[in-house]
mmCIF file of C-alpha atoms in Angstrom:
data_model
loop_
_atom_site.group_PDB
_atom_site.id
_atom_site.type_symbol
_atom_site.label_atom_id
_atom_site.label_comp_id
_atom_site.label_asym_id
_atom_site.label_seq_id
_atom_site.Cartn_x
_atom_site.Cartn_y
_atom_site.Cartn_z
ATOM 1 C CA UNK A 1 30.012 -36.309 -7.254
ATOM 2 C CA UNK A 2 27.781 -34.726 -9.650
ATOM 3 C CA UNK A 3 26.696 -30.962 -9.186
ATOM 4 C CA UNK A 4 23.451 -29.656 -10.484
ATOM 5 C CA UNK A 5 23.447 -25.744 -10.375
ATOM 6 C CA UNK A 6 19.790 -24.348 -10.634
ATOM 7 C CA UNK A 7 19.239 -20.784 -10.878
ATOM 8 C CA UNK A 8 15.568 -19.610 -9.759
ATOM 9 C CA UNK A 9 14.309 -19.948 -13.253
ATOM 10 C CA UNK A 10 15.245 -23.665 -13.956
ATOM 11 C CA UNK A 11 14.047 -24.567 -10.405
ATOM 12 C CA UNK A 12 10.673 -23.440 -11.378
ATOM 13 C CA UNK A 13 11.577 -25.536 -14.542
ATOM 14 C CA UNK A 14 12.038 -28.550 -12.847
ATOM 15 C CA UNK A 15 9.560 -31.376 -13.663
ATOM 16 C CA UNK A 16 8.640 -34.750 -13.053
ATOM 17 C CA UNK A 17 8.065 -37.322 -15.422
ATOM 18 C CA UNK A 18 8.501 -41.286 -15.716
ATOM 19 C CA UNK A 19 9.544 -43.891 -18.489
ATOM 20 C CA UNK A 20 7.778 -46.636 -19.708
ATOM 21 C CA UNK A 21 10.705 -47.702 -21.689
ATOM 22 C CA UNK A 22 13.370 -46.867 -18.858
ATOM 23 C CA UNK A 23 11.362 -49.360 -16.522
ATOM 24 C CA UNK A 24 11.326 -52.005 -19.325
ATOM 25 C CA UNK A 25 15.036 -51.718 -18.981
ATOM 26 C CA UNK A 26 15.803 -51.688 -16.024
ATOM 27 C CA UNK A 27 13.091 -54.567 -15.031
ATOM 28 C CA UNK A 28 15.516 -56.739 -16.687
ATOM 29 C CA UNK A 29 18.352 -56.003 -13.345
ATOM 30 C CA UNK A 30 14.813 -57.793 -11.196
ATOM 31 C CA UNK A 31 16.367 -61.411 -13.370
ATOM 32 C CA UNK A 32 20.067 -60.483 -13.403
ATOM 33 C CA UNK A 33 20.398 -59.239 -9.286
ATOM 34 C CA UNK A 34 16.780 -60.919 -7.708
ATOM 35 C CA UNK A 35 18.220 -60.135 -4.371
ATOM 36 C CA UNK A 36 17.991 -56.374 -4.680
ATOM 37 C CA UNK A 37 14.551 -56.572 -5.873
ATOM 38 C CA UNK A 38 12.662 -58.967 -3.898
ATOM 39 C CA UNK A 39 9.227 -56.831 -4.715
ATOM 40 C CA UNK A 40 9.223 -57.966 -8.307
ATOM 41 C CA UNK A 41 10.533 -61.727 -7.537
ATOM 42 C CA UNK A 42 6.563 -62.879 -7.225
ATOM 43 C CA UNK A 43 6.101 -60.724 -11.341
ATOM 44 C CA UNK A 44 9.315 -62.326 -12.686
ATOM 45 C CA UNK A 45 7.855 -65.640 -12.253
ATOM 46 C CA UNK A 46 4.581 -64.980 -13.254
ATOM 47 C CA UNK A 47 5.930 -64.332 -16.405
ATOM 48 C CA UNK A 48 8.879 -66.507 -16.449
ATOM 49 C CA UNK A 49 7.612 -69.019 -19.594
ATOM 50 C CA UNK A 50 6.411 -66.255 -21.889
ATOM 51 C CA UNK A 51 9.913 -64.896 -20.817
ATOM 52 C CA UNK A 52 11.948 -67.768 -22.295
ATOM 53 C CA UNK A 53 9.819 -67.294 -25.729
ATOM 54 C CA UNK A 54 11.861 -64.025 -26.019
ATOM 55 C CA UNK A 55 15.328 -63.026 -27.010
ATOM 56 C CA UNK A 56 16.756 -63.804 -23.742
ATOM 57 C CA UNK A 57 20.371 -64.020 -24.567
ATOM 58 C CA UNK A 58 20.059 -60.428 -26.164
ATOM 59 C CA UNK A 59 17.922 -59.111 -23.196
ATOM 60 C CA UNK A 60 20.072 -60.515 -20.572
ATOM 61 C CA UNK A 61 23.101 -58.874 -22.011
ATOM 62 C CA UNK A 62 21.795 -55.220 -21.603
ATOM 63 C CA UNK A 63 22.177 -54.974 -17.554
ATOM 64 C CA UNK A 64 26.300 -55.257 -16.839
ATOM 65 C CA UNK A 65 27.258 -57.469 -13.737
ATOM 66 C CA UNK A 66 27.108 -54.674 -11.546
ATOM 67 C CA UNK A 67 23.504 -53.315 -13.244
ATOM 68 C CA UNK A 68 24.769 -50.553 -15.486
ATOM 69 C CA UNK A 69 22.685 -50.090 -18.907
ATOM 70 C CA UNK A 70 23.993 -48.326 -22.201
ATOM 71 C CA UNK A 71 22.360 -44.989 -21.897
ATOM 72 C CA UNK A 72 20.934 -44.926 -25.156
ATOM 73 C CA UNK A 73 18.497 -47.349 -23.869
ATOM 74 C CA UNK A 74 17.358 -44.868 -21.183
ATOM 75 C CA UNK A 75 16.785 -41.656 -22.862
ATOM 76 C CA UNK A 76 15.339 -38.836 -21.161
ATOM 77 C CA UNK A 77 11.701 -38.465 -21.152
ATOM 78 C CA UNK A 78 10.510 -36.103 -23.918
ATOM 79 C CA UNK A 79 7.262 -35.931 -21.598
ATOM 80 C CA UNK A 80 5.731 -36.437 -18.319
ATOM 81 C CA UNK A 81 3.858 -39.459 -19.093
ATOM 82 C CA UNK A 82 5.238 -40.702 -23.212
ATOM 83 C CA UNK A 83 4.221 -43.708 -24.663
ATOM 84 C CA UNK A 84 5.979 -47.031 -24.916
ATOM 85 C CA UNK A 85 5.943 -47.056 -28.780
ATOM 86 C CA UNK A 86 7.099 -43.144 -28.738
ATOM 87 C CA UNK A 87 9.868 -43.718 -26.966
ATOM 88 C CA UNK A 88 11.076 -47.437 -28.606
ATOM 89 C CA UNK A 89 10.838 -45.214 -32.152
ATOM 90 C CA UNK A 90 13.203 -42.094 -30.404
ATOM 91 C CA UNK A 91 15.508 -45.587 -29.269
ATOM 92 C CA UNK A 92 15.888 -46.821 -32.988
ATOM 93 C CA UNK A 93 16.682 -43.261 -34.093
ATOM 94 C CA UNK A 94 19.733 -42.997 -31.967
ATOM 95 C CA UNK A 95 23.100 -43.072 -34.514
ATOM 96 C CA UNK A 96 24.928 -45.595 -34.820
ATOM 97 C CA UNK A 97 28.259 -44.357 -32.854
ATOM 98 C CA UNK A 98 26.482 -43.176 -29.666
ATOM 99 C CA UNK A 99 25.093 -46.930 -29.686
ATOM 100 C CA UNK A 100 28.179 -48.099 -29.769
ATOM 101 C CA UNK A 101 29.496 -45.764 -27.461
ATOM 102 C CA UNK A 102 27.184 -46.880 -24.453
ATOM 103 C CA UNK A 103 27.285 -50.316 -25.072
ATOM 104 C CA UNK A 104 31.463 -50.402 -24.453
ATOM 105 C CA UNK A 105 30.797 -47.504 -21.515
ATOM 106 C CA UNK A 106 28.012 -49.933 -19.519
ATOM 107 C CA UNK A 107 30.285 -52.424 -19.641
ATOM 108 C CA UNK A 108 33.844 -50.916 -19.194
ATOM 109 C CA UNK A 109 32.126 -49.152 -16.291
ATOM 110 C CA UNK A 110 33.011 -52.617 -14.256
ATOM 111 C CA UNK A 111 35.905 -54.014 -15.968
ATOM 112 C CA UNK A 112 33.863 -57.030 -17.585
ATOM 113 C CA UNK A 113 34.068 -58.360 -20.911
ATOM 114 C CA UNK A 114 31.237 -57.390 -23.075
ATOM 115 C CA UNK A 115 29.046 -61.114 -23.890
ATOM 116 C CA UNK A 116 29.460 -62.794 -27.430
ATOM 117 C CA UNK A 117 25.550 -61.513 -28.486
ATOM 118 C CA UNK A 118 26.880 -57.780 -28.247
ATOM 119 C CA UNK A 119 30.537 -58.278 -28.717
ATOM 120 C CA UNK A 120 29.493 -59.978 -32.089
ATOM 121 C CA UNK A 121 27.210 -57.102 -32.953
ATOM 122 C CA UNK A 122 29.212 -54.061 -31.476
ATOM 123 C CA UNK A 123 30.303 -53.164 -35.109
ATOM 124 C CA UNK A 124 27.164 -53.365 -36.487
ATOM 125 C CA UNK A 125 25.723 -51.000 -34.130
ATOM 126 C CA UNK A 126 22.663 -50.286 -36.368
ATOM 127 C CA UNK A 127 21.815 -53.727 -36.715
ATOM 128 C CA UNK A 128 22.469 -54.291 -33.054
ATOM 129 C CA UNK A 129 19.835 -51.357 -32.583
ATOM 130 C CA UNK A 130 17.165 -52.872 -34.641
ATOM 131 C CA UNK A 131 17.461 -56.029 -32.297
ATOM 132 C CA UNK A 132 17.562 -54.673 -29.210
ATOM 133 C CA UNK A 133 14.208 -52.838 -30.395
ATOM 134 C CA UNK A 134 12.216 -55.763 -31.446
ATOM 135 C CA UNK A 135 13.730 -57.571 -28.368
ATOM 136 C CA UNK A 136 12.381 -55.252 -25.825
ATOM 137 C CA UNK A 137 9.073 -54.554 -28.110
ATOM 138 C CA UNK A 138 8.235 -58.216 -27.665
ATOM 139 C CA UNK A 139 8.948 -58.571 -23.552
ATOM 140 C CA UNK A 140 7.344 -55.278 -23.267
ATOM 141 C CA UNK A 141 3.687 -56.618 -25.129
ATOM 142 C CA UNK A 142 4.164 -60.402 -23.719
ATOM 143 C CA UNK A 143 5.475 -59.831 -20.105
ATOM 144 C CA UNK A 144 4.900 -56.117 -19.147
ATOM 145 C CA UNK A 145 2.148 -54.607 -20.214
ATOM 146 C CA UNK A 146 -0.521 -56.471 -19.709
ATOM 147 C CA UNK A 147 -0.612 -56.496 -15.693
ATOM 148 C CA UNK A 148 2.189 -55.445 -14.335
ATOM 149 C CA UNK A 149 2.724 -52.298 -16.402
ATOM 150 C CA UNK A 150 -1.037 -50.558 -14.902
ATOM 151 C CA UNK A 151 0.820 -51.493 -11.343
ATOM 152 C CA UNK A 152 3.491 -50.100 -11.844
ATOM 153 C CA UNK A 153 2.183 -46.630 -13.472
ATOM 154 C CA UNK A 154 -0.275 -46.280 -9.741
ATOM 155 C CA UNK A 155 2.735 -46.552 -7.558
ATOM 156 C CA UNK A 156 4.458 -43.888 -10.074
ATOM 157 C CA UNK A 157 1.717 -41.428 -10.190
ATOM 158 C CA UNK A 158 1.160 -42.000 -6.743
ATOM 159 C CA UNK A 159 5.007 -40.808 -6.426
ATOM 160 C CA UNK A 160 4.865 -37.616 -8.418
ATOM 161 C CA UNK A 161 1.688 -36.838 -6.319
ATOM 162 C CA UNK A 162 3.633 -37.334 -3.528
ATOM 163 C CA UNK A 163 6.543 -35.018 -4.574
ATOM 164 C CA UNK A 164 4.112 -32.081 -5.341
ATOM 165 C CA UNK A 165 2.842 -32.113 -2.248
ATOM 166 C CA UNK A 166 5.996 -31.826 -0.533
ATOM 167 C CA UNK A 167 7.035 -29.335 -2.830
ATOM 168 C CA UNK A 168 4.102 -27.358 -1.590
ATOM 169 C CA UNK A 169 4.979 -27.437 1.659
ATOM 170 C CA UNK A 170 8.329 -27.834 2.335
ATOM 171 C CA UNK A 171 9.944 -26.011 -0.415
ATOM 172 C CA UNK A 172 13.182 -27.431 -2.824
ATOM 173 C CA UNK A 173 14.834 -27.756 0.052
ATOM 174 C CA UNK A 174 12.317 -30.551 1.558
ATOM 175 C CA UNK A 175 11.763 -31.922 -1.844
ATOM 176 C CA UNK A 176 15.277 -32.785 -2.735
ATOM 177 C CA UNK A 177 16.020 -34.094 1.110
ATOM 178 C CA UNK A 178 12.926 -36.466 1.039
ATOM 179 C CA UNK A 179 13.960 -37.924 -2.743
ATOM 180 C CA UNK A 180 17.275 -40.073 -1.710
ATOM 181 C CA UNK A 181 20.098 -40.183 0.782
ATOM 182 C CA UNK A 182 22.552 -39.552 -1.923
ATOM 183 C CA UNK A 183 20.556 -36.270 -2.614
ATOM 184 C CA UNK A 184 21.575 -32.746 -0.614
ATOM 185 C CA UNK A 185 20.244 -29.307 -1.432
ATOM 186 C CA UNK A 186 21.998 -26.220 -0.572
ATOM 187 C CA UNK A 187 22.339 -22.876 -1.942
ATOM 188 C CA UNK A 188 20.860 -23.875 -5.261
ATOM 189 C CA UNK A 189 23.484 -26.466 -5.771
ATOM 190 C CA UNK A 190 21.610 -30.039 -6.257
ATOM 191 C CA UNK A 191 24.439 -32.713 -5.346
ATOM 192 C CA UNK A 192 24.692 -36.783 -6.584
ATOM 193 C CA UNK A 193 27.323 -39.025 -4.821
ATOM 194 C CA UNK A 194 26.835 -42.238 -5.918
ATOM 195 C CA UNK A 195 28.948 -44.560 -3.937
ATOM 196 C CA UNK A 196 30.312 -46.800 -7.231
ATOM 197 C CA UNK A 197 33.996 -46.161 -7.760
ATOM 198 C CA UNK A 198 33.543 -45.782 -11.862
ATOM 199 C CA UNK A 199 30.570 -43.163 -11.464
ATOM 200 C CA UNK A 200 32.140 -41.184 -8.310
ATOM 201 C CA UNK A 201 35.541 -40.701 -10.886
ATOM 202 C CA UNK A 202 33.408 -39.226 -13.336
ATOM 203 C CA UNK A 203 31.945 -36.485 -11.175
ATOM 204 C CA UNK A 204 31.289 -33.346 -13.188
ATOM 205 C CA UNK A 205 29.455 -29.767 -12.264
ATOM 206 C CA UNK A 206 26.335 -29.060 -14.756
ATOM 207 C CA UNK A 207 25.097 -25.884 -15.401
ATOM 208 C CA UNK A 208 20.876 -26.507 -15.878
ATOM 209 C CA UNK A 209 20.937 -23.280 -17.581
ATOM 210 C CA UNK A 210 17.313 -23.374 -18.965
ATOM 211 C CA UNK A 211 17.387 -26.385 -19.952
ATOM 212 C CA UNK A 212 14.930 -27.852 -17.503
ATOM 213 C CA UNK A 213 15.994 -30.704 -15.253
ATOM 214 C CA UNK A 214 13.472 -33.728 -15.041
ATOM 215 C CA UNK A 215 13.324 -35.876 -11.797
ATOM 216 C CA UNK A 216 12.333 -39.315 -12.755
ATOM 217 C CA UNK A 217 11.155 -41.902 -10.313
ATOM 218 C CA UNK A 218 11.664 -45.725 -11.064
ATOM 219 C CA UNK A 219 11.148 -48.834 -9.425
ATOM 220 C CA UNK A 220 14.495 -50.262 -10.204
ATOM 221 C CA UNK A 221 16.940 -48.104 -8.842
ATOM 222 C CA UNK A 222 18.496 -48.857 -5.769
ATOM 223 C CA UNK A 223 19.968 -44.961 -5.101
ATOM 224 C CA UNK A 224 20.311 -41.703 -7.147
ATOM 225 C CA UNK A 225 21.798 -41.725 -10.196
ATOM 226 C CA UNK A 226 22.117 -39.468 -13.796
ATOM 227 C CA UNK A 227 23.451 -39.922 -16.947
ATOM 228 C CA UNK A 228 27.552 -40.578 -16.525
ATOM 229 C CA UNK A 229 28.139 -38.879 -19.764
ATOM 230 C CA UNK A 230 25.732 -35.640 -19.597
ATOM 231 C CA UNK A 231 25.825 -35.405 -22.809
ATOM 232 C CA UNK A 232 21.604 -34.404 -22.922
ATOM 233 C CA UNK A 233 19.604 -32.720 -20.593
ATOM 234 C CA UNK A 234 19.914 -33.324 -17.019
ATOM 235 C CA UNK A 235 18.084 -35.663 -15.443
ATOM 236 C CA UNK A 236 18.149 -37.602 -12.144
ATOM 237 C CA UNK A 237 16.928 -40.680 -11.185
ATOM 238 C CA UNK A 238 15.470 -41.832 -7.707
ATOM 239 C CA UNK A 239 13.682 -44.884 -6.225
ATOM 240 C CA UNK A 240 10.044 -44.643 -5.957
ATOM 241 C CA UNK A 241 8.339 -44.573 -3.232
ATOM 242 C CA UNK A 242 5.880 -47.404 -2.309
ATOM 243 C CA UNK A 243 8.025 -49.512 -4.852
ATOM 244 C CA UNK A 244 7.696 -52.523 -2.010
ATOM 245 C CA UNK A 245 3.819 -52.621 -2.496
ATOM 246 C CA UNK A 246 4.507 -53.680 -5.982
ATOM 247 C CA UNK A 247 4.445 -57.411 -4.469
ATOM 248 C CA UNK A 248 0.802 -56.937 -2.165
ATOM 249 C CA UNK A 249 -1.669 -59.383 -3.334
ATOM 250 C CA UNK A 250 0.661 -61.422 -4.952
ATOM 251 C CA UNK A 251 1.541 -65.053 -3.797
ATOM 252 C CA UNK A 252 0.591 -65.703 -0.385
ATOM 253 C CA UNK A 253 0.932 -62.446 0.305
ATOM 254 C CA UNK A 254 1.638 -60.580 3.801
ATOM 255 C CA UNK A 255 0.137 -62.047 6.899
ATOM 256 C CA UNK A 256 -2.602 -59.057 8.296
ATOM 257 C CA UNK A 257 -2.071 -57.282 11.018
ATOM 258 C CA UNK A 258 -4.204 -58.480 14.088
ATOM 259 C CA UNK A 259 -7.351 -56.433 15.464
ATOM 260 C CA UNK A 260 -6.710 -53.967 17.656
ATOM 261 C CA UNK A 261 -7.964 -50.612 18.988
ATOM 262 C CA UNK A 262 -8.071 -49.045 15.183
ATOM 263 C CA UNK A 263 -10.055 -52.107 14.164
ATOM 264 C CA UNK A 264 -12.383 -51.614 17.006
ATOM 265 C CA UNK A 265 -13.023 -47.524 16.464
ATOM 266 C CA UNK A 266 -12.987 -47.556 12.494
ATOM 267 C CA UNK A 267 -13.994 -51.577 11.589
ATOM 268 C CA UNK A 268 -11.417 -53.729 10.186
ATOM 269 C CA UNK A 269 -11.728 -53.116 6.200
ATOM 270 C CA UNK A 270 -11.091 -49.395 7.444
ATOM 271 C CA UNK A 271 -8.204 -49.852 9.638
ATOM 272 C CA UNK A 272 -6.260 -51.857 6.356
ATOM 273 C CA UNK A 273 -7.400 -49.174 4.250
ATOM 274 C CA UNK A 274 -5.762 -46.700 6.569
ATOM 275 C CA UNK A 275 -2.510 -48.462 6.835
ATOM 276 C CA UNK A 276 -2.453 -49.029 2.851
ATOM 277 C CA UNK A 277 -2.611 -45.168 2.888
ATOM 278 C CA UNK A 278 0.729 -44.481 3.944
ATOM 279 C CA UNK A 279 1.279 -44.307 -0.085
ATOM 280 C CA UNK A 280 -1.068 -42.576 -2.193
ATOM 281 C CA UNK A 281 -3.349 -45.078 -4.216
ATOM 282 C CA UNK A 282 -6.574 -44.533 -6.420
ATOM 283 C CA UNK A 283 -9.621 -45.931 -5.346
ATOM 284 C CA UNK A 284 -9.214 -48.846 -8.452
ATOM 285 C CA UNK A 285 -5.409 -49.658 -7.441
ATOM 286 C CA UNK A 286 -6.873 -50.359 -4.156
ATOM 287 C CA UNK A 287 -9.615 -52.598 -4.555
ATOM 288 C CA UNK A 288 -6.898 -54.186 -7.248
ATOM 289 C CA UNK A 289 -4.829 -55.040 -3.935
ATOM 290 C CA UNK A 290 -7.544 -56.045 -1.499
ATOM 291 C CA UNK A 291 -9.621 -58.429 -4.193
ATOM 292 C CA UNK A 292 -13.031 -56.853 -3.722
ATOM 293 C CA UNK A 293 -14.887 -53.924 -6.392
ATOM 294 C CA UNK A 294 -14.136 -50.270 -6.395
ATOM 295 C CA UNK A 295 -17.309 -49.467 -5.308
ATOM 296 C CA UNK A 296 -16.664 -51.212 -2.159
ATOM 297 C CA UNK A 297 -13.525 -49.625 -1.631
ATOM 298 C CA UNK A 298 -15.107 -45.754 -2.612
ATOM 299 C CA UNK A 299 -17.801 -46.063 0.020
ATOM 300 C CA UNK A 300 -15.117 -46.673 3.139
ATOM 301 C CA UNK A 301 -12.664 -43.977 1.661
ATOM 302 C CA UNK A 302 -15.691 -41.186 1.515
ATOM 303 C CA UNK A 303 -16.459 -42.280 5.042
ATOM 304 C CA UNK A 304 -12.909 -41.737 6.023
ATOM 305 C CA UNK A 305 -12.524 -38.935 4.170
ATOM 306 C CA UNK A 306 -15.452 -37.036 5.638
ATOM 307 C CA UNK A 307 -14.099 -38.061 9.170
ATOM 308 C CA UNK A 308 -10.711 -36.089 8.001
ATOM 309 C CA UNK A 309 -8.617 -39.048 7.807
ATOM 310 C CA UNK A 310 -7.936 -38.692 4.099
ATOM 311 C CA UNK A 311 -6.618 -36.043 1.800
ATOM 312 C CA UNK A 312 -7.319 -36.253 -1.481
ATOM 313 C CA UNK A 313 -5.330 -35.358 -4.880
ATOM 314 C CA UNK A 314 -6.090 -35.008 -8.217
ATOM 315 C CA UNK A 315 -3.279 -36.116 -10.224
ATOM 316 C CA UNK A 316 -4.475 -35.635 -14.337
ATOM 317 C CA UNK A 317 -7.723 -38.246 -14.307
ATOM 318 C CA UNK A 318 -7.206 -40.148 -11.383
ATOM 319 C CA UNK A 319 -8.079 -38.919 -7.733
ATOM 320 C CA UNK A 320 -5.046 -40.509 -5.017
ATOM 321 C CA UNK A 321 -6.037 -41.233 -1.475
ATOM 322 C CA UNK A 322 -3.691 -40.884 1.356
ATOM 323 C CA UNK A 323 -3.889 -40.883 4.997
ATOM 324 C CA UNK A 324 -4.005 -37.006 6.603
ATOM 325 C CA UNK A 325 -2.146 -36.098 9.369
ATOM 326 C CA UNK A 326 -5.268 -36.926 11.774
ATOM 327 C CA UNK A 327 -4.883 -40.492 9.712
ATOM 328 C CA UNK A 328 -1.327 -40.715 10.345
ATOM 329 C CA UNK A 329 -1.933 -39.993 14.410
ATOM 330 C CA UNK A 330 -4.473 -42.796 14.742
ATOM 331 C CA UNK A 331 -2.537 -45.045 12.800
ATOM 332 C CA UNK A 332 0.495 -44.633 14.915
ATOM 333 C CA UNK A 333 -1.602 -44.699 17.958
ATOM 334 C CA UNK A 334 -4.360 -46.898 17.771
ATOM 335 C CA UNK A 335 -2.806 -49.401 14.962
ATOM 336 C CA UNK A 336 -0.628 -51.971 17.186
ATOM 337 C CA UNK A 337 -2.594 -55.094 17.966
ATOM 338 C CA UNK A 338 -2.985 -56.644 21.623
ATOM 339 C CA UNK A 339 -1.563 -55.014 24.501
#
């Protein structure tokens, strides 16, 4: 168990913040454990032949069996929102020993033997570095960024827009209950249990002590988790919410719900809008997942918004939709099909 003691000052230091570099890492545990990730199954193949023009013996080896990464790989956001190439450059600066360091750690963490790719580069740790960031530089450009990477950002923002709101109005105390099961708030102690026997040994209390803990949502995390050595800045991890909707529009895609009272008192494109809206989304995401232009989409969420069925958020350029608490009634009430 890990213990997080926040004083009043580093609570109101607390921040959010994601990683375009963490989720290029930790995509990679989508190809090495597809079952806990069936979202991103339809993206992995999309991308599967540029995949095999990669480094893939080097880029498999970075997720251990069990889906633990060398930290140095994951560093701590230096920002809310930093760039890819900002954060590959603070990768290659990392020395040489703490390299090596994680690399034995990720793997020792489960007992397996680290693969021949690392195990012939693990005392050459700088040149091991300089591979690992031209490795992940080229998946990022070839299989990432171009589509799946604006995705993925939406259902992050629409996160962190999220967690504001319920910091607004329910307090730490609401926050930290709502972020994961392995989360629990009390008497400004933040506590971690992660179920894994190697990461539950290592439990340690950490003082925040002004140095500002960052919550960091992903899409490839399957519980809580933080940095085993906690050697930096504290940080926690946490699922995202609306991860799942990574996969709408994609492939066959999910069968529609059938009409039904919502359908007949709103119309049908604003019934599906309204169910979408369980998850905040911009008005671009959206028409992105339902195939027809923004302005289309814009027009049915002013109408809906106007009728007080959406709230809306500003969250830095982009305005998120999501369903009110009037929204969330008729949904509930009016949304099943047939009798």
């Amino acid at each position: 168990m890990f213990e997080f003691r926040l004083g009043v000052d580093d609570l109101a230091a607390t921040w959010f913040g994601y990683s375009a570099l963490q989720e290029t890492v930790l995509s990679l545990r989508a190809r090495r454990r597809p079952a806990g990730y069936p979202e991103q199954q339809p993206w992995v193949a999309s991308w599967q032949g540029r995949y095999e023009t990669l480094d893939t013996v080097l880029l498999d080896s970075l997720i251990a069996p069990v889906g633990f990464v060398p930290d140095f790989l994951t560093p701590r956001p230096a920002g809310p929102r930093p760039e890819f190439a900002a954060e590959l450059a603070r990768l290659t600066a990392t020395p040489p020993e703490v390299v090596r360091a994680d690399v034995l750690a990720a793997y020792q963490g489960d007992h397996s033997a680290l693969p021949p790719v690392l195990a012939g580069l693990i005392d050459d740790p700088s040149a091991l570095t300089t591979r690992v960031a031209e490795a992940l530089e080229a998946y990022w450009a070839r299989c990432l960024s171009p589509a799946w990477w604006p995705r993925a950002r939406l259902v992050l923002e629409a996160d962190i827009a999220h967690r504001g709101r319920m910091l607004s109005e329910r307090g730490a105390e609401g926050l930290f209950a709502d972020l994961d099961a392995r989360l629990t708030w009390h008497a400004g102690v933040l506590r971690l249990v992660d179920p894994h026997p190697a990461v539950r040994a290592v439990g340690t209390t950490v003082d925040v002590a002004g140095r500002g803990l960052v919550l960091v949502p992903t899409l490839f995390g399957l519980g809580a988790q933080t940095d085993v050595t906690q050697v930096g800045p504290p940080l926690v991890c946490y699922p995202a919410r609306g991860k799942a909707t990574m996969a709408e529009g994609l492939g066959a895609g999910r069968p529609e719900q059938p009409g039904g009272p919502l359908e007949g008192l709103v119309g049908a494109p604003r019934a599906r809008l309204l169910r979408m809206l369980e998850i905040p989304a911009s008005t671009t995401e959206l028409a992105h997942r339902l195939g027809v232009t923004p302005g289309a989409v814009s027009r049915h969420l002013g109408a809906l918004a106007a009728a007080g069925l959406l709230e809306r958020t500003r969250h830095g350029r982009r305005v998120l939709y999501r369903r009110s608490g009037l929204g969330d009634a008729l949904v509930a009430g009016g949304g099943r099909g047939g009798g």
